[in-house]
CSV table of C-alpha atoms in Angstrom, one decimal:
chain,number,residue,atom,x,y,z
A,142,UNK,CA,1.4,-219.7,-25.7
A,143,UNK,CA,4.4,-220.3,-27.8
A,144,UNK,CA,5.7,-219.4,-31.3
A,145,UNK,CA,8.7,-219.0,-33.3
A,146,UNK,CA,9.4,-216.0,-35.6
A,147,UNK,CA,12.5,-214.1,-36.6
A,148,UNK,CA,13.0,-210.2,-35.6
A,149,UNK,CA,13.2,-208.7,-38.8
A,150,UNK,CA,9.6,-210.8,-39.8
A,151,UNK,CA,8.5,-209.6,-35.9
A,152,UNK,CA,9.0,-206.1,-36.3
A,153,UNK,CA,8.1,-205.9,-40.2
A,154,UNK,CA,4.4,-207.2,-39.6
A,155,UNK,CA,3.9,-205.6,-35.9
A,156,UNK,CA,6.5,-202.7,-35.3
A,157,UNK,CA,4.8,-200.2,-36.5
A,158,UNK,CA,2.4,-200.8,-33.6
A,159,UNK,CA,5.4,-198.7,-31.6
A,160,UNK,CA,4.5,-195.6,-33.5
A,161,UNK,CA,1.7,-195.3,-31.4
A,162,UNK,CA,3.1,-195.7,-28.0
A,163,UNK,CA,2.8,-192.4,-26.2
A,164,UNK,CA,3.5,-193.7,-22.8
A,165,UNK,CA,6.8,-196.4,-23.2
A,166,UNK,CA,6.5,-197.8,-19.6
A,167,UNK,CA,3.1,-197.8,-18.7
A,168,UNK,CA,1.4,-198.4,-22.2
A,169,UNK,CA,-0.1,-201.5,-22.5
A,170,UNK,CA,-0.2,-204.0,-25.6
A,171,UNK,CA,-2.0,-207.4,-26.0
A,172,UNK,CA,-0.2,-210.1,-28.1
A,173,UNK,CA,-3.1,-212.5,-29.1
A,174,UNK,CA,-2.0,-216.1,-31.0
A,175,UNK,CA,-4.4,-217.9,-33.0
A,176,UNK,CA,-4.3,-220.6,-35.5
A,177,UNK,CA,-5.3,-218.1,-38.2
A,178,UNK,CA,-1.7,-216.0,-36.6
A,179,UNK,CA,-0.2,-213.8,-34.5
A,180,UNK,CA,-1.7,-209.8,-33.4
A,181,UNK,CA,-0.7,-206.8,-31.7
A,182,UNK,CA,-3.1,-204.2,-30.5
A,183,UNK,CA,-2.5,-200.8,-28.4
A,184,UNK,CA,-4.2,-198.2,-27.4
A,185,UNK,CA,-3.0,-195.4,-26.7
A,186,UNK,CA,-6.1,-192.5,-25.3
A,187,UNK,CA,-7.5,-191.5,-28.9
A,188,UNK,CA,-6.3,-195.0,-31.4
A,189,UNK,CA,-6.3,-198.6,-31.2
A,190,UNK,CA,-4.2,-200.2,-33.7
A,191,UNK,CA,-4.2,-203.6,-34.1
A,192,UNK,CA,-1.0,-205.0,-36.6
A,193,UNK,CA,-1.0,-208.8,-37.5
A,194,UNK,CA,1.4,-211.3,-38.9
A,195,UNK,CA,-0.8,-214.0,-40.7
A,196,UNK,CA,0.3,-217.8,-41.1
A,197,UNK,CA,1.5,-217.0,-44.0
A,198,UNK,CA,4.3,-215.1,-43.0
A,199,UNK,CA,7.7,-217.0,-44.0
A,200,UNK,CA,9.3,-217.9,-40.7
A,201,UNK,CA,6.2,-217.9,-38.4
A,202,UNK,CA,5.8,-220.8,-36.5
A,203,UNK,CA,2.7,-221.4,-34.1
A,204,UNK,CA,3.4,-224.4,-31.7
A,205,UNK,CA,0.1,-223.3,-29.2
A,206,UNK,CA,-2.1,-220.2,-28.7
A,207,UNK,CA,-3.0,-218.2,-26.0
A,208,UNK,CA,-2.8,-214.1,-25.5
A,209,UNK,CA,-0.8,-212.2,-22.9
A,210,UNK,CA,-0.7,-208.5,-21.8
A,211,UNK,CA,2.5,-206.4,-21.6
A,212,UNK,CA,4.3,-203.6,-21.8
A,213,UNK,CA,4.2,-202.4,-25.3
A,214,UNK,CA,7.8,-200.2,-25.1
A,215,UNK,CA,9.1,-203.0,-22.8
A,216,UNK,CA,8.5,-205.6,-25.3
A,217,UNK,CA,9.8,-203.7,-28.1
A,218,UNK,CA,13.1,-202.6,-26.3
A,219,UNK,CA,13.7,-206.5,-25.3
A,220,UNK,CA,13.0,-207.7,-28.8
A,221,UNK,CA,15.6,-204.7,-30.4
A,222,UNK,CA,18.2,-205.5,-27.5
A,223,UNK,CA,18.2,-209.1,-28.7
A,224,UNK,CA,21.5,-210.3,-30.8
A,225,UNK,CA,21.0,-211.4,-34.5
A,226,UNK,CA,22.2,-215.1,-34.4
A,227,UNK,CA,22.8,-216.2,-38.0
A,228,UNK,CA,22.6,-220.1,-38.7
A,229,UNK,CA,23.8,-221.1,-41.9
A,230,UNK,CA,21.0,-219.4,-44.4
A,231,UNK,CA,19.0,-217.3,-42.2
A,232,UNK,CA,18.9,-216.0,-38.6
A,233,UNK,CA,17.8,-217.5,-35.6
A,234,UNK,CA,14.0,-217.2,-35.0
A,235,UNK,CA,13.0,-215.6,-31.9
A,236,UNK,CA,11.0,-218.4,-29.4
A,237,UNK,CA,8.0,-216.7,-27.4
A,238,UNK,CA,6.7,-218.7,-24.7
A,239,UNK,CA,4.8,-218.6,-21.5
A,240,UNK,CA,5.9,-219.8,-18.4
A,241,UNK,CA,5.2,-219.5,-14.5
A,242,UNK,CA,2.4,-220.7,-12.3
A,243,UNK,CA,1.4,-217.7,-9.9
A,244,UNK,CA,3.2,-215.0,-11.5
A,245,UNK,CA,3.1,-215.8,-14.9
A,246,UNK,CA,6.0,-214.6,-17.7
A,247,UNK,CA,6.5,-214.5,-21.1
A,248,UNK,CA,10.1,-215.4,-22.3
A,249,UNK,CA,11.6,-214.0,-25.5
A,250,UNK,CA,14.8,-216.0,-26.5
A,251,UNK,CA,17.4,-216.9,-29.0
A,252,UNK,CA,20.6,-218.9,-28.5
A,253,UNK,CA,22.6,-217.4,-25.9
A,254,UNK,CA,20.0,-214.5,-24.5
A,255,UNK,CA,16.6,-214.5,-23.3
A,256,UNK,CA,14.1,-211.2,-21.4
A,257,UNK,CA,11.8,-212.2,-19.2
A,258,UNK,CA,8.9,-210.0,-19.0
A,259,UNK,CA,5.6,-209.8,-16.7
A,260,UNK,CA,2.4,-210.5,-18.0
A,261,UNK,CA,-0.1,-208.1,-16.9
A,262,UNK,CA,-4.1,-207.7,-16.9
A,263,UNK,CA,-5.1,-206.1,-20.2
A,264,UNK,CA,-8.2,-204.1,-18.0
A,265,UNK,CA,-7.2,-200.4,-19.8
A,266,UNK,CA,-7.5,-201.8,-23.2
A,267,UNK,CA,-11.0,-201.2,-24.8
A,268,UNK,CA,-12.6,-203.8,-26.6
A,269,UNK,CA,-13.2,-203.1,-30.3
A,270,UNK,CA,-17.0,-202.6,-31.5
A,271,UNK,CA,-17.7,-205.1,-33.8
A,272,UNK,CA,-18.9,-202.3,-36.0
A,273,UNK,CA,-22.2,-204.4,-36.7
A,274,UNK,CA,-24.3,-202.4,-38.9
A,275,UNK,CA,-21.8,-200.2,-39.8
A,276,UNK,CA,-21.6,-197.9,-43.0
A,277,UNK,CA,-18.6,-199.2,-45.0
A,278,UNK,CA,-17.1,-197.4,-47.9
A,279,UNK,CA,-13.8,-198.9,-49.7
A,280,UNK,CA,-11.2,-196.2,-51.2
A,281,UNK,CA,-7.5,-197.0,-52.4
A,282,UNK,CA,-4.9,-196.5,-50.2
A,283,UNK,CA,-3.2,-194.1,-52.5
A,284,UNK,CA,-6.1,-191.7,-52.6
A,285,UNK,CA,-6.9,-191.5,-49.2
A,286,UNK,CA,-2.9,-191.0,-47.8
A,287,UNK,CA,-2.3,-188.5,-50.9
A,288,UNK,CA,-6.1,-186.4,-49.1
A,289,UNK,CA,-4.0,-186.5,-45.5
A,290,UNK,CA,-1.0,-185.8,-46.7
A,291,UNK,CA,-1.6,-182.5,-48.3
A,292,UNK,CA,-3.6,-180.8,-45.8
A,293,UNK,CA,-2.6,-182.4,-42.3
A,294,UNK,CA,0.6,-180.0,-42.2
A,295,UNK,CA,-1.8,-177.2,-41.9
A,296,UNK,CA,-3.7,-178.7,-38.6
A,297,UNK,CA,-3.0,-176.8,-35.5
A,298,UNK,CA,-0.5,-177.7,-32.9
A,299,UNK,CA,-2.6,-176.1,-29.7
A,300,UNK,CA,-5.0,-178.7,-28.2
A,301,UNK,CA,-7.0,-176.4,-26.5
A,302,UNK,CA,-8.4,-175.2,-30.0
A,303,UNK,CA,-8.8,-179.7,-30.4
A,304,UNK,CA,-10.9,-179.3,-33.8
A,305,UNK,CA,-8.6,-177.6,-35.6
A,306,UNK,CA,-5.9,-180.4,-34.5
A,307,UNK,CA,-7.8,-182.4,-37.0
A,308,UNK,CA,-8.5,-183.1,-40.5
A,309,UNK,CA,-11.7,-182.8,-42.0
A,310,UNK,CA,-12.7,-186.0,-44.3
A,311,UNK,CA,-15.8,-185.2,-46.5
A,312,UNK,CA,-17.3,-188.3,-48.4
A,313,UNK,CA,-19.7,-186.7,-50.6
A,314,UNK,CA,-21.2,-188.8,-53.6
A,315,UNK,CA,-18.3,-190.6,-54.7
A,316,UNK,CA,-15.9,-187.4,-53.8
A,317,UNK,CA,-13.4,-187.2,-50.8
A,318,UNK,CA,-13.1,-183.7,-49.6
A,319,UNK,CA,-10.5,-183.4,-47.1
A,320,UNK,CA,-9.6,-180.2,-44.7
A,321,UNK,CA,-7.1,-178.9,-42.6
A,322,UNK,CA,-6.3,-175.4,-41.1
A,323,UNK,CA,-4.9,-173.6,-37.8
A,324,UNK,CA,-6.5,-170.7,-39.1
A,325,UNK,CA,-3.5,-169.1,-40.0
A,326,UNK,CA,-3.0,-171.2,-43.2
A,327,UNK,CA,-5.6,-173.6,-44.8
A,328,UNK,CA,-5.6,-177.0,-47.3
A,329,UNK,CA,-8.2,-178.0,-48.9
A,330,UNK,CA,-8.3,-181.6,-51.5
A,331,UNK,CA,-10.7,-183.0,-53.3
A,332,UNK,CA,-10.9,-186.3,-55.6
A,333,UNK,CA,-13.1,-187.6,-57.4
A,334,UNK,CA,-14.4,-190.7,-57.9
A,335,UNK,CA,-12.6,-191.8,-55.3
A,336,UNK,CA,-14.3,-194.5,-53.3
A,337,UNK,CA,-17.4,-196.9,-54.0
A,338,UNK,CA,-20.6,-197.4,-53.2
A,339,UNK,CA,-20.3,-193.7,-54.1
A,340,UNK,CA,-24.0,-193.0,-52.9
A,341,UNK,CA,-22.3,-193.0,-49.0
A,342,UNK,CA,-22.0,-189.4,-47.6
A,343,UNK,CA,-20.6,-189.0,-44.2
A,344,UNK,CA,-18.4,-186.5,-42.5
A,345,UNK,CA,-15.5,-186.8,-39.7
A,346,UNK,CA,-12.8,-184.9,-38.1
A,347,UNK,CA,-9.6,-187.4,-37.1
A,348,UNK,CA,-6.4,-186.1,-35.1
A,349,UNK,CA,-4.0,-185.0,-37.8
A,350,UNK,CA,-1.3,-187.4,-35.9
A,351,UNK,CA,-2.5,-190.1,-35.5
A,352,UNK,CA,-3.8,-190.2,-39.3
A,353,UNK,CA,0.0,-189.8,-40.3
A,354,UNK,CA,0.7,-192.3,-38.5
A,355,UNK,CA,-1.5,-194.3,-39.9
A,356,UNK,CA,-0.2,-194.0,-43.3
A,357,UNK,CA,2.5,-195.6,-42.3
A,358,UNK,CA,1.0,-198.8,-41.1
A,359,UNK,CA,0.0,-199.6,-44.1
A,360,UNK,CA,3.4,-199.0,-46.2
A,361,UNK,CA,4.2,-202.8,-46.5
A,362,UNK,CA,2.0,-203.5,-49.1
A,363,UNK,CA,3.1,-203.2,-52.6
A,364,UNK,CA,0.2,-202.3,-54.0
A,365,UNK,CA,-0.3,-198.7,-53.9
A,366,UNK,CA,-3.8,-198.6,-55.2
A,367,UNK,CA,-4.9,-201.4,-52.3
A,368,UNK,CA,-8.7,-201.0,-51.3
A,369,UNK,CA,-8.9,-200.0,-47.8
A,370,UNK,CA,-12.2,-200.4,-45.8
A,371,UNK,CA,-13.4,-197.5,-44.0
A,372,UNK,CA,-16.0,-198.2,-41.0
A,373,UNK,CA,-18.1,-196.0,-39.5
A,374,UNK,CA,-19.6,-197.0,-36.1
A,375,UNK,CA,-23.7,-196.5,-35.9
A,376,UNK,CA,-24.6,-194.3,-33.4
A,377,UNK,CA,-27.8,-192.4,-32.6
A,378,UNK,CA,-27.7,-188.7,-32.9
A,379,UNK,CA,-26.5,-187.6,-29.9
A,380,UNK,CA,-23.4,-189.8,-29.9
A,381,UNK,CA,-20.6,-189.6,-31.6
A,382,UNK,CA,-19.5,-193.3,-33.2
A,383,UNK,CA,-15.4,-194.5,-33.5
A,384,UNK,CA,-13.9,-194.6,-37.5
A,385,UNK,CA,-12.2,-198.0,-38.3
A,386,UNK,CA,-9.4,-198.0,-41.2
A,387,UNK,CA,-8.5,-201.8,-42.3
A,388,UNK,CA,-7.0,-204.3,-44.4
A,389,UNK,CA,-5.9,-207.3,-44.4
A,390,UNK,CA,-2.9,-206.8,-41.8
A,391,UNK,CA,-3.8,-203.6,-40.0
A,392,UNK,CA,-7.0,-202.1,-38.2
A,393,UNK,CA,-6.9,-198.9,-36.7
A,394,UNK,CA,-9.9,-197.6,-34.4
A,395,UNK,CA,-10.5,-194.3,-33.8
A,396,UNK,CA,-12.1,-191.6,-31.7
A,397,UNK,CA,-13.8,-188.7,-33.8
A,398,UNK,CA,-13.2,-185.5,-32.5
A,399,UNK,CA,-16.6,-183.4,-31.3
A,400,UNK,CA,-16.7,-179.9,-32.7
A,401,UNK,CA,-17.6,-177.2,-35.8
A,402,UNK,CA,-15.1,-177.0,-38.5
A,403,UNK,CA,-14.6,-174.0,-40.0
A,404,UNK,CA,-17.2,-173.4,-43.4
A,405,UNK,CA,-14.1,-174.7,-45.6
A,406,UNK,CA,-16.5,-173.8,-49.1
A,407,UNK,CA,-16.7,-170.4,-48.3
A,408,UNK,CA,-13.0,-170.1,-47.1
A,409,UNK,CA,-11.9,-171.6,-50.6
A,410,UNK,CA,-14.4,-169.2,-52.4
A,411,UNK,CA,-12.0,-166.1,-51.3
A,412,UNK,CA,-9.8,-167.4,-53.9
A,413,UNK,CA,-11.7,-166.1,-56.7
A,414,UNK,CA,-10.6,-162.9,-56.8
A,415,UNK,CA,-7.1,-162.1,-57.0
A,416,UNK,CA,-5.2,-159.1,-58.6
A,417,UNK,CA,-1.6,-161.1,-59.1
A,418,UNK,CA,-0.9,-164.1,-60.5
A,419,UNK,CA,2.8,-166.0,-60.2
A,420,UNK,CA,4.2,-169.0,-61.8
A,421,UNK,CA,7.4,-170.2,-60.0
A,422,UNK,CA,9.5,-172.8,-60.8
A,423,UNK,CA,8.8,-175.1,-58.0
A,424,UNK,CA,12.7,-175.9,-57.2
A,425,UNK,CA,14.3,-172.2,-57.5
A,426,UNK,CA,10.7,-171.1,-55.3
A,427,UNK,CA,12.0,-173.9,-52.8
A,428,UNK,CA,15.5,-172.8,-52.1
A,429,UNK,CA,15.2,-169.3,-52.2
A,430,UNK,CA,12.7,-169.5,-49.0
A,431,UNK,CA,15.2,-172.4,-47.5
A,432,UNK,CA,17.7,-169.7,-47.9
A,433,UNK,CA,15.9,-167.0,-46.1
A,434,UNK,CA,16.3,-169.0,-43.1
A,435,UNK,CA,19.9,-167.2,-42.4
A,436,UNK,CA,18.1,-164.1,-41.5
A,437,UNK,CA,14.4,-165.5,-40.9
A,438,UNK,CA,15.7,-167.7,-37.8
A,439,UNK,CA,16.3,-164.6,-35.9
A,440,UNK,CA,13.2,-163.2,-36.5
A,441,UNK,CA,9.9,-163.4,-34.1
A,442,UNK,CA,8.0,-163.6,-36.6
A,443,UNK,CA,9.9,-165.5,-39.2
A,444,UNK,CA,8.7,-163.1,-41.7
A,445,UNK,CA,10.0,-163.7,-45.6
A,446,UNK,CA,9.2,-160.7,-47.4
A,447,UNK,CA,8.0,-161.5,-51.6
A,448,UNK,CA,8.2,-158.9,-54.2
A,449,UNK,CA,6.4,-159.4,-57.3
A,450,UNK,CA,6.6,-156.8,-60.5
A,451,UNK,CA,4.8,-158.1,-63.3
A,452,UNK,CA,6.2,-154.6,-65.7
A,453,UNK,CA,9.6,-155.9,-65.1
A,454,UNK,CA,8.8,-160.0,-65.3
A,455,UNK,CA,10.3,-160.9,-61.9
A,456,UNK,CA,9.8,-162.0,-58.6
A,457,UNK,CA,12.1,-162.0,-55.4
A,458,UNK,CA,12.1,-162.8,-51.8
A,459,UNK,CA,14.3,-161.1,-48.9
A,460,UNK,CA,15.0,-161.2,-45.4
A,461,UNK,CA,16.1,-159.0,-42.9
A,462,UNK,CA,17.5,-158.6,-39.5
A,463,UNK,CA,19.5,-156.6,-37.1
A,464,UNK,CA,22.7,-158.5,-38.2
A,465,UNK,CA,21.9,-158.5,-42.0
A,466,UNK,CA,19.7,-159.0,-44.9
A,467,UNK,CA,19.3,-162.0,-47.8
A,468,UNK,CA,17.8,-161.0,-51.1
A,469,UNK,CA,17.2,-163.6,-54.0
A,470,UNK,CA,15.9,-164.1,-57.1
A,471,UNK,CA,13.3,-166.8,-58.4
A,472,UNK,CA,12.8,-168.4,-61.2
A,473,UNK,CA,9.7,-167.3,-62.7
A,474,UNK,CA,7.5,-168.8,-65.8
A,475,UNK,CA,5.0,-166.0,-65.5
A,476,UNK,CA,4.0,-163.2,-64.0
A,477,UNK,CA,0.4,-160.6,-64.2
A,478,UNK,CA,-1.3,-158.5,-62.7
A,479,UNK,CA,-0.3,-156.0,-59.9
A,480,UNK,CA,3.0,-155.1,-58.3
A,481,UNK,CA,3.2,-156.5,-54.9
A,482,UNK,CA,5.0,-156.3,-51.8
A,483,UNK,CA,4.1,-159.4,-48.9
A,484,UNK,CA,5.1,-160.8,-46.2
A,485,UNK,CA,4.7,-164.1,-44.8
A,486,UNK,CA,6.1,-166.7,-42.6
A,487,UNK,CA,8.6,-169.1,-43.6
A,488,UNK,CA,7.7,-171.6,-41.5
A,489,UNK,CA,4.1,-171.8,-43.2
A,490,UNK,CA,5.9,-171.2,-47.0
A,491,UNK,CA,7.9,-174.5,-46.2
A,492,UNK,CA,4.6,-176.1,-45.4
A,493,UNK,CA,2.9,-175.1,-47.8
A,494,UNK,CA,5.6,-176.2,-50.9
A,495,UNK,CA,6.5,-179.4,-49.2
A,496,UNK,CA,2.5,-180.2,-49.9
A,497,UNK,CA,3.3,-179.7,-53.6
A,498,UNK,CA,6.9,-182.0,-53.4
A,499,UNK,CA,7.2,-183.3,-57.6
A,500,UNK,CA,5.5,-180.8,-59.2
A,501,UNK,CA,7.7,-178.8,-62.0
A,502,UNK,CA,5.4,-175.1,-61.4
A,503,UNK,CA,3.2,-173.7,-58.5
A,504,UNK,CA,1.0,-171.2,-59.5
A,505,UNK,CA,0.4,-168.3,-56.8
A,506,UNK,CA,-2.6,-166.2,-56.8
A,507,UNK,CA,-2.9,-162.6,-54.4
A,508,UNK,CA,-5.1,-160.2,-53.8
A,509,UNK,CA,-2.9,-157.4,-52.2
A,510,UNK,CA,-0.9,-157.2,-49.3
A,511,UNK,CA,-2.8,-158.2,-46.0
A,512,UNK,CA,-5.3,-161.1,-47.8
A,513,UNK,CA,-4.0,-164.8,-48.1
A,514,UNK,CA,-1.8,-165.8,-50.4
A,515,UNK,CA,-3.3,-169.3,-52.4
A,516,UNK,CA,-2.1,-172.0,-54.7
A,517,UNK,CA,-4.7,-173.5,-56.8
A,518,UNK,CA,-5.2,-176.8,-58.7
A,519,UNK,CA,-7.5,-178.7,-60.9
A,520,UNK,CA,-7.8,-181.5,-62.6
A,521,UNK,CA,-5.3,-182.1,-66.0
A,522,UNK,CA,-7.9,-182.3,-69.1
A,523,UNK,CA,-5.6,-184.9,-70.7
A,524,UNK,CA,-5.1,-187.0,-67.6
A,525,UNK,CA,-4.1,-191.1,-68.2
A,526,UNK,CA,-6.6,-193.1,-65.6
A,527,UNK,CA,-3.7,-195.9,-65.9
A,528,UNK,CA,-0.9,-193.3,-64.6
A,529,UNK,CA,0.2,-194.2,-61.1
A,530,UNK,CA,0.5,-190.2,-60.5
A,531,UNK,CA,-2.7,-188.9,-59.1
A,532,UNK,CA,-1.2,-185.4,-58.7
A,533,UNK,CA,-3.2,-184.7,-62.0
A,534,UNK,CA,-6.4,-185.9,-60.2
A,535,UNK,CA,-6.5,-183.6,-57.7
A,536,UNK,CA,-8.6,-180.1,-57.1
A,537,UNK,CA,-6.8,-178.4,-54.1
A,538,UNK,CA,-6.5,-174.9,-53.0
A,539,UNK,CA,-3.8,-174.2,-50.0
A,540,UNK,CA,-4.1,-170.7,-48.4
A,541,UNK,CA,-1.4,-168.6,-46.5
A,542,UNK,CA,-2.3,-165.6,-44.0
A,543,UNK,CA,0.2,-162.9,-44.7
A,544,UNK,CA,2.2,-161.2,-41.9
A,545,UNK,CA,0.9,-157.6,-40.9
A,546,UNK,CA,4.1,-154.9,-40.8
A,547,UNK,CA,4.1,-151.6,-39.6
């Protein structure tokens, strides 16, 4: 094996392969180079990712092919250790090459500095299914990242509840539906239209983690609205088949994770009913609960408490402890319905908003004091197909659990 590419091309096409790495000494990676390129493929217990750097990729040069097994965290600390050795109009290109008889090596240089490292057997690496007869659906990249985004900060942290560590992704007639919850606050999006052939129904719970992750490996290309391919692997009955996420330059495999999600439906059907009704300006809403953290921080609970008076057309949040209290205003476009005094963590408020980043308002509905708190949207009437913002797109309902005080 032996090729030529420079560090900032290397770690461009392949790097985000290190995102992955759970393990940094003992994870293994395979580097496979072909005529068609070069590859980089990880797995680390629940994902295999495989990133690659095609021929034509500016300063790639393949002199012969071969594949070799390392270290993935080794090989990425020896490439970042390397100096930048700039020759008159661009840097110097990296040379990988094998070398060795018994105990083979692959050596990473530039002028001046090479790392030697030690190939090893690539046994703990599954081999990928060749996802023969596999149900394929394509959906933009935009689409499905936007889905994750919004509800995978409401997945649970606690893997011994593992099915709530993962979002819910509904294909359903042309619709994606997707889910998250810890069961102390829930998100729920749905988009239509979204991918094609729109006659494919299928359901699957991913690790919230690894699917953020995933949106990142697939950041380099300029295209927002990029089809990505969806796989997903046939399996009788009983078993339970791996979910593939490609393009061109990345494939990501993945384990489903076995177990009953919650009824999400009839969890977002509680949001019918509600008594108050707020519309905050989204930035003053924002701040004020940043700010409650001076007091909030030194409380178990975290608790902000929100008081709403529709008579009086205002709304405020507060925050108390044994050293002190914060009380402030918010900016409010309207408020109806009931006065209302609740409480509920700041932690999960943050959460929540942080789902809703560029929107100008956030509408909150409540139904009293100890029932969840929910934001609400649908789909803009007037809504431009060409506009590269698909907040307007989107029907989603995000639910908070308030805090019970005595």
């Amino acid at each position: 094996m032996k090729f030529e590419i420079e560090q900032t091309e290397f770690m461009s096409k392949l790097g985000k392969v290190d995102k992955f790495v759970k393990d940094k000494k003992n994870q293994l990676c395979v580097l496979d180079v072909t005529d068609n390129g070069i590859s980089l493929t990880t797995f680390n217990g629940t994902t295999t990712i495989r990133m690659k750097a095609l021929t034509d990729t500016k300063s790639l040069n393949i002199l012969e092919t071969g594949t070799v097994c390392l270290s993935t965290g080794m090989l990425f600390q020896s490439i970042k250790s390397l100096p930048k050795i700039w020759l008159k109009d661009s840097y110097a290109p990296m040379t990988f090459e094998t070398w060795g008889t018994t105990d083979k090596k692959l050596r990473i240089s530039v002028p001046k500095s090479h790392v030697d490292l030690v190939i090893v057997k690539k046994d703990c690496i599954p081999e990928i299914p060749d996802f023969k007869d596999a149900i394929e659906l394509k959906i933009p990249k935009k689409y499905l990242f936007t889905a994750i985004n919004q509800v995978a900060y409401a997945t649970s942290l606690d893997s011994s509840r593992p099915v709530l560590t993962g979002v819910q992704l509904r294909f359903q007639d042309g619709t994606l539906m997707a889910d998250g919850t810890d069961s102390h606050q829930l998100a729920h999006v749905e988009l239509e239209g979204a991918y094609h052939p729109n006659d494919i129904s299928k359901n699957v719970i991913l690790s919230a983690k690894e699917l953020k992750n995933i949106a990142t490996s697939f950041t380099s290309v300029n295209n927002e609205f990029e089809p990505l391919t969806i796989k997903f692997e046939a399996k009788s009955n009983s078993e339970i088949g791996l979910v593939q996420i490609l393009n061109d330059t990345a494939e990501l495999t993945l384990r489903q994770i076995v177990g009953g999600y919650p009824d999400m439906d009839k969890l977002v059907q509680l949001t019918d009913d509600s008594s108050t009704f707020v519309t905050f300006n989204y930035y003053s809403l924002l701040d004020t609960i940043k700010h409650m953290a001076t007091m909030s921080n030194l409380d178990q609970n975290r608790k902000v408490k929100l008081h709403i008076d529709p008579e009086k057309g205002v709304a405020n949040a507060e925050s108390c402890s044994d050293l002190g209290k914060i009380k402030e205003d918010i900016i409010v476009d309207e408020v109806k319905g009931e006065t209302l005094d609740i409480y509920i963590s700041q932690i999960f408020f943050l959460n929540l908003l942080k789902a809703y980043s560029g929107y100008d308002k956030i509408t909150f509905g409540f139904n009293g004091a100890l029932k969840p708190a929910f934001v609400k949207t649908v789909p803009s009437a007037d809504s431009d197909p060409t506009d590269q913002d698909i907040s307007h797109d989107i029907t989603s309902v995000q639910m908070l659990t308030p805090i019970q005080v005595q």
